């Protein structure tokens, strides 16, 4: 045995314990694999808990990002609908206030609609329909054959007397996609 030093005098019990464990490991060949297995299990538990905590952190971040994205999309939608509403209200006011003999010609309506579409980043196209759902005018530069509108949800809901805002699903234009 080493002579105890003043600094390590209180650690003698630890040295004896380490020596005992070392002697038991040498004396018992089954103890070393059991301790190695226990060490592996403890390490796997530590790794698992770290991965689980990291997973929870990333799930919380994803939920926060999704919430922020949904708020941003909601704000953009409100802005877009407000812009479209203002454009349509302006055109409707123009037509409602003009005397029938002074209404702009149909040929002047296309450039007006086109200018309104170009001034709003959220609008791709505007169409003016008559009471039967037939296209009267369009903002398209080179309009193709107008698609049937009389059965479209956004047309039939207003024909049935709905006076509020109605937002339909996405529409597919056969010409522009």
PDB file of N, CA, C and O in Angstrom, residues 103-135:
ATOM      1  N   UNK A 103     -72.615  55.056 -70.886  1.00  0.00           N
ATOM      2  CA  UNK A 103     -71.772  53.950 -70.414  1.00  0.00           C
ATOM      3  C   UNK A 103     -70.593  53.765 -71.367  1.00  0.00           C
ATOM      4  O   UNK A 103     -70.736  53.928 -72.578  1.00  0.00           O
ATOM      5  N   UNK A 104     -69.445  53.444 -70.832  1.00  0.00           N
ATOM      6  CA  UNK A 104     -68.298  53.198 -71.708  1.00  0.00           C
ATOM      7  C   UNK A 104     -68.598  52.032 -72.659  1.00  0.00           C
ATOM      8  O   UNK A 104     -69.310  51.095 -72.312  1.00  0.00           O
ATOM      9  N   UNK A 105     -68.020  52.115 -73.822  1.00  0.00           N
ATOM     10  CA  UNK A 105     -68.208  51.048 -74.808  1.00  0.00           C
ATOM     11  C   UNK A 105     -67.514  49.784 -74.314  1.00  0.00           C
ATOM     12  O   UNK A 105     -66.552  49.833 -73.549  1.00  0.00           O
ATOM     13  N   UNK A 106     -67.993  48.667 -74.801  1.00  0.00           N
ATOM     14  CA  UNK A 106     -67.401  47.381 -74.416  1.00  0.00           C
ATOM     15  C   UNK A 106     -65.929  47.321 -74.795  1.00  0.00           C
ATOM     16  O   UNK A 106     -65.121  46.718 -74.088  1.00  0.00           O
ATOM     17  N   UNK A 107     -65.554  47.972 -75.888  1.00  0.00           N
ATOM     18  CA  UNK A 107     -64.157  47.955 -76.324  1.00  0.00           C
ATOM     19  C   UNK A 107     -63.253  48.667 -75.308  1.00  0.00           C
ATOM     20  O   UNK A 107     -62.076  48.337 -75.199  1.00  0.00           O
ATOM     21  N   UNK A 108     -63.789  49.605 -74.545  1.00  0.00           N
ATOM     22  CA  UNK A 108     -62.998  50.321 -73.539  1.00  0.00           C
ATOM     23  C   UNK A 108     -62.953  49.564 -72.212  1.00  0.00           C
ATOM     24  O   UNK A 108     -62.151  49.895 -71.343  1.00  0.00           O
ATOM     25  N   UNK A 109     -63.807  48.578 -72.048  1.00  0.00           N
ATOM     26  CA  UNK A 109     -63.840  47.833 -70.794  1.00  0.00           C
ATOM     27  C   UNK A 109     -62.643  46.898 -70.654  1.00  0.00           C
ATOM     28  O   UNK A 109     -62.071  46.777 -69.572  1.00  0.00           O
ATOM     29  N   UNK A 110     -62.223  46.253 -71.746  1.00  0.00           N
ATOM     30  CA  UNK A 110     -61.086  45.315 -71.670  1.00  0.00           C
ATOM     31  C   UNK A 110     -59.827  46.014 -71.156  1.00  0.00           C
ATOM     32  O   UNK A 110     -59.182  45.521 -70.229  1.00  0.00           O
ATOM     33  N   UNK A 111     -59.413  47.164 -71.712  1.00  0.00           N
ATOM     34  CA  UNK A 111     -58.208  47.823 -71.160  1.00  0.00           C
ATOM     35  C   UNK A 111     -58.371  48.245 -69.702  1.00  0.00           C
ATOM     36  O   UNK A 111     -57.424  48.198 -68.926  1.00  0.00           O
ATOM     37  N   UNK A 112     -59.584  48.650 -69.325  1.00  0.00           N
ATOM     38  CA  UNK A 112     -59.831  49.020 -67.930  1.00  0.00           C
ATOM     39  C   UNK A 112     -59.650  47.806 -67.017  1.00  0.00           C
ATOM     40  O   UNK A 112     -58.960  47.884 -65.992  1.00  0.00           O
ATOM     41  N   UNK A 113     -60.244  46.676 -67.397  1.00  0.00           N
ATOM     42  CA  UNK A 113     -60.086  45.454 -66.600  1.00  0.00           C
ATOM     43  C   UNK A 113     -58.622  45.021 -66.555  1.00  0.00           C
ATOM     44  O   UNK A 113     -58.110  44.611 -65.507  1.00  0.00           O
ATOM     45  N   UNK A 114     -57.955  45.113 -67.702  1.00  0.00           N
ATOM     46  CA  UNK A 114     -56.551  44.701 -67.770  1.00  0.00           C
ATOM     47  C   UNK A 114     -55.697  45.572 -66.848  1.00  0.00           C
ATOM     48  O   UNK A 114     -54.818  45.081 -66.136  1.00  0.00           O
ATOM     49  N   UNK A 115     -55.949  46.887 -66.846  1.00  0.00           N
ATOM     50  CA  UNK A 115     -55.191  47.795 -65.983  1.00  0.00           C
ATOM     51  C   UNK A 115     -55.431  47.470 -64.514  1.00  0.00           C
ATOM     52  O   UNK A 115     -54.510  47.502 -63.695  1.00  0.00           O
ATOM     53  N   UNK A 116     -56.658  47.130 -64.168  1.00  0.00           N
ATOM     54  CA  UNK A 116     -56.976  46.774 -62.782  1.00  0.00           C
ATOM     55  C   UNK A 116     -56.267  45.480 -62.376  1.00  0.00           C
ATOM     56  O   UNK A 116     -55.767  45.353 -61.265  1.00  0.00           O
ATOM     57  N   UNK A 117     -56.220  44.509 -63.284  1.00  0.00           N
ATOM     58  CA  UNK A 117     -55.535  43.244 -63.001  1.00  0.00           C
ATOM     59  C   UNK A 117     -54.036  43.494 -62.812  1.00  0.00           C
ATOM     60  O   UNK A 117     -53.408  42.960 -61.892  1.00  0.00           O
ATOM     61  N   UNK A 118     -53.473  44.316 -63.651  1.00  0.00           N
ATOM     62  CA  UNK A 118     -52.033  44.574 -63.587  1.00  0.00           C
ATOM     63  C   UNK A 118     -51.658  45.371 -62.328  1.00  0.00           C
ATOM     64  O   UNK A 118     -50.529  45.297 -61.870  1.00  0.00           O
ATOM     65  N   UNK A 119     -52.605  46.109 -61.754  1.00  0.00           N
ATOM     66  CA  UNK A 119     -52.301  46.923 -60.580  1.00  0.00           C
ATOM     67  C   UNK A 119     -52.370  46.134 -59.279  1.00  0.00           C
ATOM     68  O   UNK A 119     -52.027  46.658 -58.229  1.00  0.00           O
ATOM     69  N   UNK A 120     -52.811  44.881 -59.339  1.00  0.00           N
ATOM     70  CA  UNK A 120     -52.948  44.076 -58.127  1.00  0.00           C
ATOM     71  C   UNK A 120     -52.232  42.753 -58.336  1.00  0.00           C
ATOM     72  O   UNK A 120     -52.583  41.994 -59.235  1.00  0.00           O
ATOM     73  N   UNK A 121     -51.253  42.484 -57.490  1.00  0.00           N
ATOM     74  CA  UNK A 121     -50.441  41.270 -57.657  1.00  0.00           C
ATOM     75  C   UNK A 121     -51.201  39.977 -57.392  1.00  0.00           C
ATOM     76  O   UNK A 121     -50.742  38.903 -57.746  1.00  0.00           O
ATOM     77  N   UNK A 122     -52.368  40.052 -56.761  1.00  0.00           N
ATOM     78  CA  UNK A 122     -53.097  38.855 -56.395  1.00  0.00           C
ATOM     79  C   UNK A 122     -54.150  38.455 -57.429  1.00  0.00           C
ATOM     80  O   UNK A 122     -54.771  37.424 -57.288  1.00  0.00           O
ATOM     81  N   UNK A 123     -54.394  39.299 -58.415  1.00  0.00           N
ATOM     82  CA  UNK A 123     -55.417  39.005 -59.412  1.00  0.00           C
ATOM     83  C   UNK A 123     -54.733  38.562 -60.696  1.00  0.00           C
ATOM     84  O   UNK A 123     -53.793  39.194 -61.167  1.00  0.00           O
ATOM     85  N   UNK A 124     -55.213  37.500 -61.263  1.00  0.00           N
ATOM     86  CA  UNK A 124     -54.660  37.009 -62.522  1.00  0.00           C
ATOM     87  C   UNK A 124     -55.564  37.359 -63.692  1.00  0.00           C
ATOM     88  O   UNK A 124     -55.097  37.542 -64.807  1.00  0.00           O
ATOM     89  N   UNK A 125     -56.864  37.411 -63.429  1.00  0.00           N
ATOM     90  CA  UNK A 125     -57.808  37.613 -64.514  1.00  0.00           C
ATOM     91  C   UNK A 125     -59.135  38.119 -63.943  1.00  0.00           C
ATOM     92  O   UNK A 125     -59.505  37.767 -62.825  1.00  0.00           O
ATOM     93  N   UNK A 126     -59.821  38.944 -64.697  1.00  0.00           N
ATOM     94  CA  UNK A 126     -61.162  39.396 -64.317  1.00  0.00           C
ATOM     95  C   UNK A 126     -62.090  39.163 -65.496  1.00  0.00           C
ATOM     96  O   UNK A 126     -61.724  39.421 -66.635  1.00  0.00           O
ATOM     97  N   UNK A 127     -63.280  38.682 -65.189  1.00  0.00           N
ATOM     98  CA  UNK A 127     -64.291  38.459 -66.225  1.00  0.00           C
ATOM     99  C   UNK A 127     -65.593  39.113 -65.788  1.00  0.00           C
ATOM    100  O   UNK A 127     -65.945  39.083 -64.621  1.00  0.00           O
ATOM    101  N   UNK A 128     -66.301  39.690 -66.744  1.00  0.00           N
ATOM    102  CA  UNK A 128     -67.616  40.268 -66.480  1.00  0.00           C
ATOM    103  C   UNK A 128     -68.635  39.328 -67.119  1.00  0.00           C
ATOM    104  O   UNK A 128     -68.539  39.004 -68.303  1.00  0.00           O
ATOM    105  N   UNK A 129     -69.600  38.885 -66.300  1.00  0.00           N
ATOM    106  CA  UNK A 129     -70.605  37.936 -66.759  1.00  0.00           C
ATOM    107  C   UNK A 129     -71.974  38.601 -66.779  1.00  0.00           C
ATOM    108  O   UNK A 129     -72.246  39.488 -65.975  1.00  0.00           O
ATOM    109  N   UNK A 130     -72.827  38.126 -67.675  1.00  0.00           N
ATOM    110  CA  UNK A 130     -74.206  38.622 -67.653  1.00  0.00           C
ATOM    111  C   UNK A 130     -75.026  37.748 -66.709  1.00  0.00           C
ATOM    112  O   UNK A 130     -74.491  36.853 -66.045  1.00  0.00           O
ATOM    113  N   UNK A 131     -76.318  38.002 -66.624  1.00  0.00           N
ATOM    114  CA  UNK A 131     -77.184  37.310 -65.670  1.00  0.00           C
ATOM    115  C   UNK A 131     -77.296  35.819 -65.941  1.00  0.00           C
ATOM    116  O   UNK A 131     -77.647  35.043 -65.053  1.00  0.00           O
ATOM    117  N   UNK A 132     -76.985  35.381 -67.158  1.00  0.00           N
ATOM    118  CA  UNK A 132     -77.051  33.956 -67.490  1.00  0.00           C
ATOM    119  C   UNK A 132     -75.680  33.266 -67.342  1.00  0.00           C
ATOM    120  O   UNK A 132     -75.557  32.087 -67.620  1.00  0.00           O
ATOM    121  N   UNK A 133     -74.668  34.000 -66.944  1.00  0.00           N
ATOM    122  CA  UNK A 133     -73.348  33.409 -66.756  1.00  0.00           C
ATOM    123  C   UNK A 133     -72.494  33.428 -68.007  1.00  0.00           C
ATOM    124  O   UNK A 133     -71.438  32.809 -68.038  1.00  0.00           O
ATOM    125  N   UNK A 134     -72.916  34.156 -69.037  1.00  0.00           N
ATOM    126  CA  UNK A 134     -72.117  34.267 -70.258  1.00  0.00           C
ATOM    127  C   UNK A 134     -71.112  35.401 -70.084  1.00  0.00           C
ATOM    128  O   UNK A 134     -71.441  36.459 -69.538  1.00  0.00           O
ATOM    129  N   UNK A 135     -69.931  35.182 -70.582  1.00  0.00           N
ATOM    130  CA  UNK A 135     -68.894  36.201 -70.477  1.00  0.00           C
ATOM    131  C   UNK A 135     -69.219  37.371 -71.402  1.00  0.00           C
ATOM    132  O   UNK A 135     -69.432  37.195 -72.595  1.00  0.00           O
TER     133      UNK A 135
END
